[in-house]
PDB file of N, CA and C in Angstrom:
ATOM      1  N   MET A  55     100.974 118.924  94.232  1.00  0.00           N
ATOM      2  CA  MET A  55      99.800 118.068  94.283  1.00  0.00           C
ATOM      3  C   MET A  55      99.837 117.181  95.525  1.00  0.00           C
ATOM      4  N   GLU A  56     100.059 117.786  96.637  1.00  0.00           N
ATOM      5  CA  GLU A  56     100.049 117.058  97.897  1.00  0.00           C
ATOM      6  C   GLU A  56      98.741 117.348  98.616  1.00  0.00           C
ATOM      7  N   TYR A  57      98.198 116.320  99.208  1.00  0.00           N
ATOM      8  CA  TYR A  57      96.908 116.429  99.866  1.00  0.00           C
ATOM      9  C   TYR A  57      97.024 115.822 101.254  1.00  0.00           C
ATOM     10  N   ARG A  58      96.686 116.606 102.261  1.00  0.00           N
ATOM     11  CA  ARG A  58      96.774 116.104 103.626  1.00  0.00           C
ATOM     12  C   ARG A  58      95.437 116.265 104.315  1.00  0.00           C
ATOM     13  N   GLU A  59      95.065 115.269 105.098  1.00  0.00           N
ATOM     14  CA  GLU A  59      93.928 115.430 105.982  1.00  0.00           C
ATOM     15  C   GLU A  59      94.435 115.863 107.344  1.00  0.00           C
ATOM     16  N   GLY A  60      93.567 116.541 108.094  1.00  0.00           N
ATOM     17  CA  GLY A  60      93.983 117.194 109.321  1.00  0.00           C
ATOM     18  C   GLY A  60      94.486 116.231 110.387  1.00  0.00           C
ATOM     19  N   LYS A  61      95.121 116.809 111.380  1.00  0.00           N
ATOM     20  CA  LYS A  61      95.628 116.147 112.565  1.00  0.00           C
ATOM     21  C   LYS A  61      96.834 115.263 112.278  1.00  0.00           C
ATOM     22  N   GLY A  62      97.325 115.318 111.068  1.00  0.00           N
ATOM     23  CA  GLY A  62      98.604 114.693 110.753  1.00  0.00           C
ATOM     24  C   GLY A  62      98.600 113.186 110.771  1.00  0.00           C
ATOM     25  N   HIS A  63      97.435 112.550 110.998  1.00  0.00           N
ATOM     26  CA  HIS A  63      97.467 111.101 111.043  1.00  0.00           C
ATOM     27  C   HIS A  63      97.131 110.457 109.708  1.00  0.00           C
ATOM     28  N   ILE A  64      96.624 111.240 108.757  1.00  0.00           N
ATOM     29  CA  ILE A  64      96.357 110.714 107.432  1.00  0.00           C
ATOM     30  C   ILE A  64      97.005 111.639 106.426  1.00  0.00           C
ATOM     31  N   GLU A  65      97.789 111.070 105.558  1.00  0.00           N
ATOM     32  CA  GLU A  65      98.365 111.858 104.481  1.00  0.00           C
ATOM     33  C   GLU A  65      98.167 111.131 103.173  1.00  0.00           C
ATOM     34  N   ALA A  66      97.863 111.903 102.151  1.00  0.00           N
ATOM     35  CA  ALA A  66      97.655 111.316 100.843  1.00  0.00           C
ATOM     36  C   ALA A  66      98.374 112.176  99.820  1.00  0.00           C
ATOM     37  N   PHE A  67      98.876 111.532  98.822  1.00  0.00           N
ATOM     38  CA  PHE A  67      99.587 112.237  97.786  1.00  0.00           C
ATOM     39  C   PHE A  67      98.991 111.874  96.432  1.00  0.00           C
ATOM     40  N   TYR A  68      98.708 112.909  95.669  1.00  0.00           N
ATOM     41  CA  TYR A  68      98.209 112.724  94.316  1.00  0.00           C
ATOM     42  C   TYR A  68      99.339 113.122  93.384  1.00  0.00           C
ATOM     43  N   ASP A  69      99.844 112.186  92.609  1.00  0.00           N
ATOM     44  CA  ASP A  69     100.982 112.514  91.774  1.00  0.00           C
ATOM     45  C   ASP A  69     100.560 112.650  90.318  1.00  0.00           C
ATOM     46  N   PRO A  70     101.442 113.173  89.474  1.00  0.00           N
ATOM     47  CA  PRO A  70     101.068 113.420  88.081  1.00  0.00           C
ATOM     48  C   PRO A  70     100.735 112.147  87.318  1.00  0.00           C
ATOM     49  N   GLU A  71     101.110 111.005  87.854  1.00  0.00           N
ATOM     50  CA  GLU A  71     100.787 109.750  87.180  1.00  0.00           C
ATOM     51  C   GLU A  71      99.437 109.208  87.611  1.00  0.00           C
ATOM     52  N   LEU A  72      98.652 110.033  88.275  1.00  0.00           N
ATOM     53  CA  LEU A  72      97.284 109.709  88.659  1.00  0.00           C
ATOM     54  C   LEU A  72      97.222 108.617  89.723  1.00  0.00           C
ATOM     55  N   GLU A  73      98.221 108.546  90.561  1.00  0.00           N
ATOM     56  CA  GLU A  73      98.186 107.614  91.676  1.00  0.00           C
ATOM     57  C   GLU A  73      97.878 108.382  92.955  1.00  0.00           C
ATOM     58  N   TYR A  74      97.034 107.808  93.777  1.00  0.00           N
ATOM     59  CA  TYR A  74      96.592 108.473  94.996  1.00  0.00           C
ATOM     60  C   TYR A  74      96.707 107.484  96.150  1.00  0.00           C
ATOM     61  N   ARG A  75      97.390 107.900  97.205  1.00  0.00           N
ATOM     62  CA  ARG A  75      97.549 107.029  98.351  1.00  0.00           C
ATOM     63  C   ARG A  75      97.105 107.750  99.609  1.00  0.00           C
ATOM     64  N   GLU A  76      96.411 107.029 100.495  1.00  0.00           N
ATOM     65  CA  GLU A  76      96.149 107.557 101.815  1.00  0.00           C
ATOM     66  C   GLU A  76      97.188 107.009 102.775  1.00  0.00           C
ATOM     67  N   GLY A  77      97.410 107.740 103.857  1.00  0.00           N
ATOM     68  CA  GLY A  77      98.547 107.471 104.731  1.00  0.00           C
ATOM     69  C   GLY A  77      98.499 106.118 105.413  1.00  0.00           C
ATOM     70  N   LYS A  78      99.645 105.778 105.980  1.00  0.00           N
ATOM     71  CA  LYS A  78      99.862 104.585 106.770  1.00  0.00           C
ATOM     72  C   LYS A  78      99.852 103.309 105.942  1.00  0.00           C
ATOM     73  N   GLY A  79      99.773 103.461 104.631  1.00  0.00           N
ATOM     74  CA  GLY A  79      99.962 102.327 103.742  1.00  0.00           C
ATOM     75  C   GLY A  79      98.835 101.320 103.755  1.00  0.00           C
ATOM     76  N   HIS A  80      97.774 101.545 104.528  1.00  0.00           N
ATOM     77  CA  HIS A  80      96.726 100.535 104.542  1.00  0.00           C
ATOM     78  C   HIS A  80      95.617 100.835 103.560  1.00  0.00           C
ATOM     79  N   ILE A  81      95.594 102.025 102.998  1.00  0.00           N
ATOM     80  CA  ILE A  81      94.602 102.353 101.980  1.00  0.00           C
ATOM     81  C   ILE A  81      95.341 102.911 100.781  1.00  0.00           C
ATOM     82  N   GLU A  82      95.096 102.334  99.639  1.00  0.00           N
ATOM     83  CA  GLU A  82      95.659 102.880  98.416  1.00  0.00           C
ATOM     84  C   GLU A  82      94.563 102.992  97.375  1.00  0.00           C
ATOM     85  N   ALA A  83      94.610 104.065  96.644  1.00  0.00           N
ATOM     86  CA  ALA A  83      93.607 104.287  95.620  1.00  0.00           C
ATOM     87  C   ALA A  83      94.305 104.781  94.372  1.00  0.00           C
ATOM     88  N   PHE A  84      93.765 104.385  93.248  1.00  0.00           N
ATOM     89  CA  PHE A  84      94.336 104.776  91.978  1.00  0.00           C
ATOM     90  C   PHE A  84      93.251 105.390  91.121  1.00  0.00           C
ATOM     91  N   TYR A  85      93.591 106.532  90.562  1.00  0.00           N
ATOM     92  CA  TYR A  85      92.685 107.221  89.654  1.00  0.00           C
ATOM     93  C   TYR A  85      93.247 107.025  88.268  1.00  0.00           C
ATOM     94  N   ASP A  86      92.512 106.342  87.411  1.00  0.00           N
ATOM     95  CA  ASP A  86      93.050 106.062  86.091  1.00  0.00           C
ATOM     96  C   ASP A  86      92.368 106.925  85.036  1.00  0.00           C
ATOM     97  N   PRO A  87      92.926 106.932  83.824  1.00  0.00           N
ATOM     98  CA  PRO A  87      92.379 107.812  82.790  1.00  0.00           C
ATOM     99  C   PRO A  87      90.946 107.461  82.404  1.00  0.00           C
ATOM    100  N   GLU A  88      90.480 106.282  82.773  1.00  0.00           N
ATOM    101  CA  GLU A  88      89.106 105.910  82.455  1.00  0.00           C
ATOM    102  C   GLU A  88      88.135 106.357  83.537  1.00  0.00           C
ATOM    103  N   LEU A  89      88.605 107.195  84.444  1.00  0.00           N
ATOM    104  CA  LEU A  89      87.774 107.806  85.473  1.00  0.00           C
ATOM    105  C   LEU A  89      87.297 106.795  86.506  1.00  0.00           C
ATOM    106  N   GLU A  90      88.072 105.773  86.735  1.00  0.00           N
ATOM    107  CA  GLU A  90      87.730 104.825  87.773  1.00  0.00           C
ATOM    108  C   GLU A  90      88.630 105.065  88.981  1.00  0.00           C
ATOM    109  N   PHE A  91      88.045 105.025  90.168  1.00  0.00           N
ATOM    110  CA  PHE A  91      88.771 105.325  91.390  1.00  0.00           C
ATOM    111  C   PHE A  91      88.489 104.209  92.378  1.00  0.00           C
ATOM    112  N   ARG A  92      89.546 103.600  92.918  1.00  0.00           N
ATOM    113  CA  ARG A  92      89.354 102.525  93.876  1.00  0.00           C
ATOM    114  C   ARG A  92      90.143 102.815  95.133  1.00  0.00           C
ATOM    115  N   GLU A  93      89.557 102.494  96.285  1.00  0.00           N
ATOM    116  CA  GLU A  93      90.311 102.501  97.515  1.00  0.00           C
ATOM    117  C   GLU A  93      90.780 101.087  97.805  1.00  0.00           C
ATOM    118  N   GLY A  94      91.859 100.982  98.548  1.00  0.00           N
ATOM    119  CA  GLY A  94      92.568  99.725  98.699  1.00  0.00           C
ATOM    120  C   GLY A  94      91.768  98.636  99.401  1.00  0.00           C
ATOM    121  N   LYS A  95      92.322  97.446  99.300  1.00  0.00           N
ATOM    122  CA  LYS A  95      91.828  96.237  99.940  1.00  0.00           C
ATOM    123  C   LYS A  95      90.538  95.718  99.337  1.00  0.00           C
ATOM    124  N   GLY A  96      90.097  96.328  98.254  1.00  0.00           N
ATOM    125  CA  GLY A  96      88.977  95.786  97.508  1.00  0.00           C
ATOM    126  C   GLY A  96      87.637  95.891  98.204  1.00  0.00           C
ATOM    127  N   HIS A  97      87.573  96.453  99.401  1.00  0.00           N
ATOM    128  CA  HIS A  97      86.277  96.519 100.054  1.00  0.00           C
ATOM    129  C   HIS A  97      85.559  97.833  99.795  1.00  0.00           C
ATOM    130  N   VAL A  98      86.253  98.809  99.249  1.00  0.00           N
ATOM    131  CA  VAL A  98      85.613 100.063  98.883  1.00  0.00           C
ATOM    132  C   VAL A  98      85.987 100.380  97.450  1.00  0.00           C
ATOM    133  N   GLU A  99      84.994 100.595  96.638  1.00  0.00           N
ATOM    134  CA  GLU A  99      85.273 101.018  95.276  1.00  0.00           C
ATOM    135  C   GLU A  99      84.422 102.224  94.948  1.00  0.00           C
ATOM    136  N   ALA A 100      85.014 103.139  94.221  1.00  0.00           N
ATOM    137  CA  ALA A 100      84.300 104.342  93.850  1.00  0.00           C
ATOM    138  C   ALA A 100      84.571 104.625  92.386  1.00  0.00           C
ATOM    139  N   PHE A 101      83.572 105.145  91.734  1.00  0.00           N
ATOM    140  CA  PHE A 101      83.712 105.455  90.328  1.00  0.00           C
ATOM    141  C   PHE A 101      83.324 106.900  90.099  1.00  0.00           C
ATOM    142  N   TYR A 102      84.176 107.577  89.370  1.00  0.00           N
ATOM    143  CA  TYR A 102      83.921 108.972  89.014  1.00  0.00           C
ATOM    144  C   TYR A 102      83.553 108.975  87.547  1.00  0.00           C
ATOM    145  N   ASP A 103      82.338 109.364  87.249  1.00  0.00           N
ATOM    146  CA  ASP A 103      81.915 109.326  85.855  1.00  0.00           C
ATOM    147  C   ASP A 103      81.900 110.727  85.253  1.00  0.00           C
ATOM    148  N   PRO A 104      81.770 110.811  83.931  1.00  0.00           N
ATOM    149  CA  PRO A 104      81.834 112.124  83.275  1.00  0.00           C
ATOM    150  C   PRO A 104      80.712 113.069  83.688  1.00  0.00           C
ATOM    151  N   LYS A 105      79.682 112.542  84.329  1.00  0.00           N
ATOM    152  CA  LYS A 105      78.587 113.393  84.770  1.00  0.00           C
ATOM    153  C   LYS A 105      78.849 113.971  86.152  1.00  0.00           C
ATOM    154  N   LEU A 106      80.057 113.842  86.642  1.00  0.00           N
ATOM    155  CA  LEU A 106      80.475 114.416  87.920  1.00  0.00           C
ATOM    156  C   LEU A 106      79.813 113.738  89.109  1.00  0.00           C
ATOM    157  N   GLU A 107      79.520 112.472  88.966  1.00  0.00           N
ATOM    158  CA  GLU A 107      78.966 111.729  90.084  1.00  0.00           C
ATOM    159  C   GLU A 107      80.049 110.836  90.654  1.00  0.00           C
ATOM    160  N   TYR A 108      80.120 110.782  91.973  1.00  0.00           N
ATOM    161  CA  TYR A 108      81.167 110.028  92.662  1.00  0.00           C
ATOM    162  C   TYR A 108      80.501 109.173  93.726  1.00  0.00           C
ATOM    163  N   ARG A 109      80.769 107.869  93.679  1.00  0.00           N
ATOM    164  CA  ARG A 109      80.173 106.987  94.673  1.00  0.00           C
ATOM    165  C   ARG A 109      81.247 106.154  95.322  1.00  0.00           C
ATOM    166  N   GLU A 110      81.121 105.956  96.623  1.00  0.00           N
ATOM    167  CA  GLU A 110      81.956 104.990  97.303  1.00  0.00           C
ATOM    168  C   GLU A 110      81.184 103.684  97.423  1.00  0.00           C
ATOM    169  N   GLY A 111      81.929 102.592  97.517  1.00  0.00           N
ATOM    170  CA  GLY A 111      81.340 101.272  97.393  1.00  0.00           C
ATOM    171  C   GLY A 111      80.372 100.905  98.508  1.00  0.00           C
ATOM    172  N   LYS A 112      79.689  99.804  98.255  1.00  0.00           N
ATOM    173  CA  LYS A 112      78.759  99.169  99.175  1.00  0.00           C
ATOM    174  C   LYS A 112      77.476  99.966  99.375  1.00  0.00           C
ATOM    175  N   GLY A 113      77.293 101.025  98.621  1.00  0.00           N
ATOM    176  CA  GLY A 113      76.021 101.721  98.591  1.00  0.00           C
ATOM    177  C   GLY A 113      75.689 102.488  99.853  1.00  0.00           C
ATOM    178  N   HIS A 114      76.562 102.470 100.858  1.00  0.00           N
ATOM    179  CA  HIS A 114      76.196 103.197 102.063  1.00  0.00           C
ATOM    180  C   HIS A 114      76.749 104.619 102.080  1.00  0.00           C
ATOM    181  N   ILE A 115      77.674 104.917 101.193  1.00  0.00           N
ATOM    182  CA  ILE A 115      78.180 106.284 101.103  1.00  0.00           C
ATOM    183  C   ILE A 115      78.086 106.720  99.654  1.00  0.00           C
ATOM    184  N   GLU A 116      77.450 107.843  99.431  1.00  0.00           N
ATOM    185  CA  GLU A 116      77.428 108.403  98.096  1.00  0.00           C
ATOM    186  C   GLU A 116      77.800 109.871  98.169  1.00  0.00           C
ATOM    187  N   ALA A 117      78.565 110.295  97.214  1.00  0.00           N
ATOM    188  CA  ALA A 117      78.996 111.686  97.188  1.00  0.00           C
ATOM    189  C   ALA A 117      78.846 112.198  95.770  1.00  0.00           C
ATOM    190  N   PHE A 118      78.478 113.440  95.676  1.00  0.00           N
ATOM    191  CA  PHE A 118      78.303 114.043  94.374  1.00  0.00           C
ATOM    192  C   PHE A 118      79.124 115.321  94.315  1.00  0.00           C
ATOM    193  N   TYR A 119      79.853 115.443  93.243  1.00  0.00           N
ATOM    194  CA  TYR A 119      80.638 116.646  92.991  1.00  0.00           C
ATOM    195  C   TYR A 119      79.907 117.414  91.906  1.00  0.00           C
ATOM    196  N   ASP A 120      79.423 118.588  92.229  1.00  0.00           N
ATOM    197  CA  ASP A 120      78.656 119.324  91.239  1.00  0.00           C
ATOM    198  C   ASP A 120      79.497 120.444  90.638  1.00  0.00           C
ATOM    199  N   PRO A 121      79.005 121.046  89.560  1.00  0.00           N
ATOM    200  CA  PRO A 121      79.809 122.068  88.870  1.00  0.00           C
ATOM    201  C   PRO A 121      80.078 123.299  89.724  1.00  0.00           C
ATOM    202  N   GLU A 122      79.355 123.460  90.826  1.00  0.00           N
ATOM    203  CA  GLU A 122      79.570 124.598  91.703  1.00  0.00           C
ATOM    204  C   GLU A 122      80.624 124.308  92.763  1.00  0.00           C
ATOM    205  N   LEU A 123      81.351 123.217  92.580  1.00  0.00           N
ATOM    206  CA  LEU A 123      82.475 122.851  93.440  1.00  0.00           C
ATOM    207  C   LEU A 123      82.038 122.478  94.844  1.00  0.00           C
ATOM    208  N   LYS A 124      80.842 121.929  94.966  1.00  0.00           N
ATOM    209  CA  LYS A 124      80.391 121.457  96.263  1.00  0.00           C
ATOM    210  C   LYS A 124      80.489 119.938  96.260  1.00  0.00           C
ATOM    211  N   PHE A 125      80.975 119.369  97.355  1.00  0.00           N
ATOM    212  CA  PHE A 125      81.186 117.934  97.465  1.00  0.00           C
ATOM    213  C   PHE A 125      80.529 117.463  98.751  1.00  0.00           C
ATOM    214  N   ARG A 126      79.659 116.460  98.633  1.00  0.00           N
ATOM    215  CA  ARG A 126      79.004 115.940  99.824  1.00  0.00           C
ATOM    216  C   ARG A 126      79.201 114.443  99.902  1.00  0.00           C
ATOM    217  N   GLU A 127      79.446 113.948 101.105  1.00  0.00           N
ATOM    218  CA  GLU A 127      79.410 112.516 101.330  1.00  0.00           C
ATOM    219  C   GLU A 127      78.040 112.140 101.881  1.00  0.00           C
ATOM    220  N   GLY A 128      77.669 110.903 101.652  1.00  0.00           N
ATOM    221  CA  GLY A 128      76.300 110.467 101.892  1.00  0.00           C
ATOM    222  C   GLY A 128      75.858 110.550 103.344  1.00  0.00           C
ATOM    223  N   LYS A 129      74.537 110.446 103.504  1.00  0.00           N
ATOM    224  CA  LYS A 129      73.858 110.374 104.786  1.00  0.00           C
ATOM    225  C   LYS A 129      73.954 111.675 105.574  1.00  0.00           C
ATOM    226  N   SER A 130      74.383 112.729 104.947  1.00  0.00           N
ATOM    227  CA  SER A 130      74.443 114.081 105.491  1.00  0.00           C
ATOM    228  C   SER A 130      75.273 114.168 106.769  1.00  0.00           C
ATOM    229  N   ARG A 131      76.027 113.121 107.078  1.00  0.00           N
ATOM    230  CA  ARG A 131      76.893 113.190 108.249  1.00  0.00           C
ATOM    231  C   ARG A 131      78.129 114.036 107.960  1.00  0.00           C
ATOM    232  N   ILE A 132      78.610 113.936 106.741  1.00  0.00           N
ATOM    233  CA  ILE A 132      79.839 114.631 106.393  1.00  0.00           C
ATOM    234  C   ILE A 132      79.567 115.490 105.174  1.00  0.00           C
ATOM    235  N   GLU A 133      79.902 116.750 105.285  1.00  0.00           N
ATOM    236  CA  GLU A 133      79.801 117.623 104.128  1.00  0.00           C
ATOM    237  C   GLU A 133      81.120 118.347 103.952  1.00  0.00           C
ATOM    238  N   ALA A 134      81.509 118.453 102.719  1.00  0.00           N
ATOM    239  CA  ALA A 134      82.775 119.101 102.425  1.00  0.00           C
ATOM    240  C   ALA A 134      82.568 120.061 101.275  1.00  0.00           C
ATOM    241  N   PHE A 135      83.264 121.162 101.343  1.00  0.00           N
ATOM    242  CA  PHE A 135      83.163 122.155 100.292  1.00  0.00           C
ATOM    243  C   PHE A 135      84.554 122.459  99.771  1.00  0.00           C
ATOM    244  N   TYR A 136      84.656 122.427  98.464  1.00  0.00           N
ATOM    245  CA  TYR A 136      85.906 122.742  97.795  1.00  0.00           C
ATOM    246  C   TYR A 136      85.728 124.113  97.187  1.00  0.00           C
ATOM    247  N   ASP A 137      86.477 125.086  97.672  1.00  0.00           N
ATOM    248  CA  ASP A 137      86.272 126.435  97.187  1.00  0.00           C
ATOM    249  C   ASP A 137      87.351 126.811  96.175  1.00  0.00           C
ATOM    250  N   PRO A 138      87.157 127.932  95.481  1.00  0.00           N
ATOM    251  CA  PRO A 138      88.115 128.294  94.428  1.00  0.00           C
ATOM    252  C   PRO A 138      89.511 128.578  94.955  1.00  0.00           C
ATOM    253  N   GLU A 139      89.659 128.756  96.257  1.00  0.00           N
ATOM    254  CA  GLU A 139      90.980 128.989  96.816  1.00  0.00           C
ATOM    255  C   GLU A 139      91.680 127.692  97.182  1.00  0.00           C
ATOM    256  N   LEU A 140      91.119 126.577  96.731  1.00  0.00           N
ATOM    257  CA  LEU A 140      91.736 125.268  96.884  1.00  0.00           C
ATOM    258  C   LEU A 140      91.768 124.812  98.338  1.00  0.00           C
ATOM    259  N   LYS A 141      90.800 125.227  99.107  1.00  0.00           N
ATOM    260  CA  LYS A 141      90.685 124.741 100.468  1.00  0.00           C
ATOM    261  C   LYS A 141      89.551 123.719 100.512  1.00  0.00           C
ATOM    262  N   PHE A 142      89.789 122.616 101.204  1.00  0.00           N
ATOM    263  CA  PHE A 142      88.816 121.529 101.267  1.00  0.00           C
ATOM    264  C   PHE A 142      88.620 121.150 102.720  1.00  0.00           C
ATOM    265  N   ARG A 143      87.356 121.134 103.159  1.00  0.00           N
ATOM    266  CA  ARG A 143      87.081 120.778 104.539  1.00  0.00           C
ATOM    267  C   ARG A 143      86.089 119.637 104.583  1.00  0.00           C
ATOM    268  N   GLU A 144      86.285 118.706 105.521  1.00  0.00           N
ATOM    269  CA  GLU A 144      85.262 117.727 105.807  1.00  0.00           C
ATOM    270  C   GLU A 144      84.457 118.204 107.001  1.00  0.00           C
ATOM    271  N   GLY A 145      83.226 117.768 107.069  1.00  0.00           N
ATOM    272  CA  GLY A 145      82.260 118.327 107.999  1.00  0.00           C
ATOM    273  C   GLY A 145      82.602 118.086 109.461  1.00  0.00           C
ATOM    274  N   LYS A 146      81.884 118.801 110.304  1.00  0.00           N
ATOM    275  CA  LYS A 146      81.908 118.696 111.756  1.00  0.00           C
ATOM    276  C   LYS A 146      83.217 119.189 112.361  1.00  0.00           C
ATOM    277  N   GLY A 147      84.056 119.835 111.570  1.00  0.00           N
ATOM    278  CA  GLY A 147      85.263 120.453 112.102  1.00  0.00           C
ATOM    279  C   GLY A 147      86.310 119.473 112.590  1.00  0.00           C
ATOM    280  N   ARG A 148      86.041 118.169 112.438  1.00  0.00           N
ATOM    281  CA  ARG A 148      87.000 117.198 112.941  1.00  0.00           C
ATOM    282  C   ARG A 148      88.186 117.064 112.006  1.00  0.00           C
ATOM    283  N   ILE A 149      87.919 117.178 110.722  1.00  0.00           N
ATOM    284  CA  ILE A 149      88.976 116.974 109.743  1.00  0.00           C
ATOM    285  C   ILE A 149      89.010 118.181 108.839  1.00  0.00           C
ATOM    286  N   GLU A 150      90.166 118.736 108.673  1.00  0.00           N
ATOM    287  CA  GLU A 150      90.334 119.811 107.707  1.00  0.00           C
ATOM    288  C   GLU A 150      91.477 119.463 106.787  1.00  0.00           C
ATOM    289  N   THR A 151      91.274 119.759 105.537  1.00  0.00           N
ATOM    290  CA  THR A 151      92.244 119.404 104.528  1.00  0.00           C
ATOM    291  C   THR A 151      92.510 120.619 103.665  1.00  0.00           C
ATOM    292  N   PHE A 152      93.750 120.800 103.341  1.00  0.00           N
ATOM    293  CA  PHE A 152      94.118 121.912 102.491  1.00  0.00           C
ATOM    294  C   PHE A 152      94.902 121.394 101.304  1.00  0.00           C
ATOM    295  N   TYR A 153      94.495 121.847 100.153  1.00  0.00           N
ATOM    296  CA  TYR A 153      95.199 121.502  98.926  1.00  0.00           C
ATOM    297  C   TYR A 153      96.036 122.702  98.557  1.00  0.00           C
ATOM    298  N   ASN A 154      97.324 122.516  98.543  1.00  0.00           N
ATOM    299  CA  ASN A 154      98.235 123.621  98.305  1.00  0.00           C
ATOM    300  C   ASN A 154      98.685 123.608  96.847  1.00  0.00           C
ATOM    301  N   PRO A 155      98.424 124.677  96.111  1.00  0.00           N
ATOM    302  CA  PRO A 155      98.794 124.681  94.693  1.00  0.00           C
ATOM    303  C   PRO A 155     100.296 124.679  94.466  1.00  0.00           C
ATOM    304  N   ASN A 156     101.087 124.823  95.520  1.00  0.00           N
ATOM    305  CA  ASN A 156     102.534 124.839  95.347  1.00  0.00           C
ATOM    306  C   ASN A 156     103.134 123.459  95.249  1.00  0.00           C
ATOM    307  N   TYR A 157     102.332 122.397  95.459  1.00  0.00           N
ATOM    308  CA  TYR A 157     102.865 121.038  95.398  1.00  0.00           C
ATOM    309  C   TYR A 157     102.644 120.448  94.030  1.00  0.00           C
TER     310      TYR A 157
END
């Protein structure tokens, strides 16, 4: 359950205890059993609800995860697709992320 964003400058780990951290220690997020997800420093908050809706805080970024495994971040600047082979990409080719089932 290791998750890395491309170019090696951001790394995040999702562990079995539902803790999620982004690299460099300046952003931390926790996913709890009540489906609440927060990014660190209190300036970004996101909530994942049972209807598969995901929002990042401050209303300027919204993302929706639909049952067809498509994930979009708001304002159409960034689009990411999660495919059944566990590959995840963020839009514009700048960032690529791979979820490896061996972790």
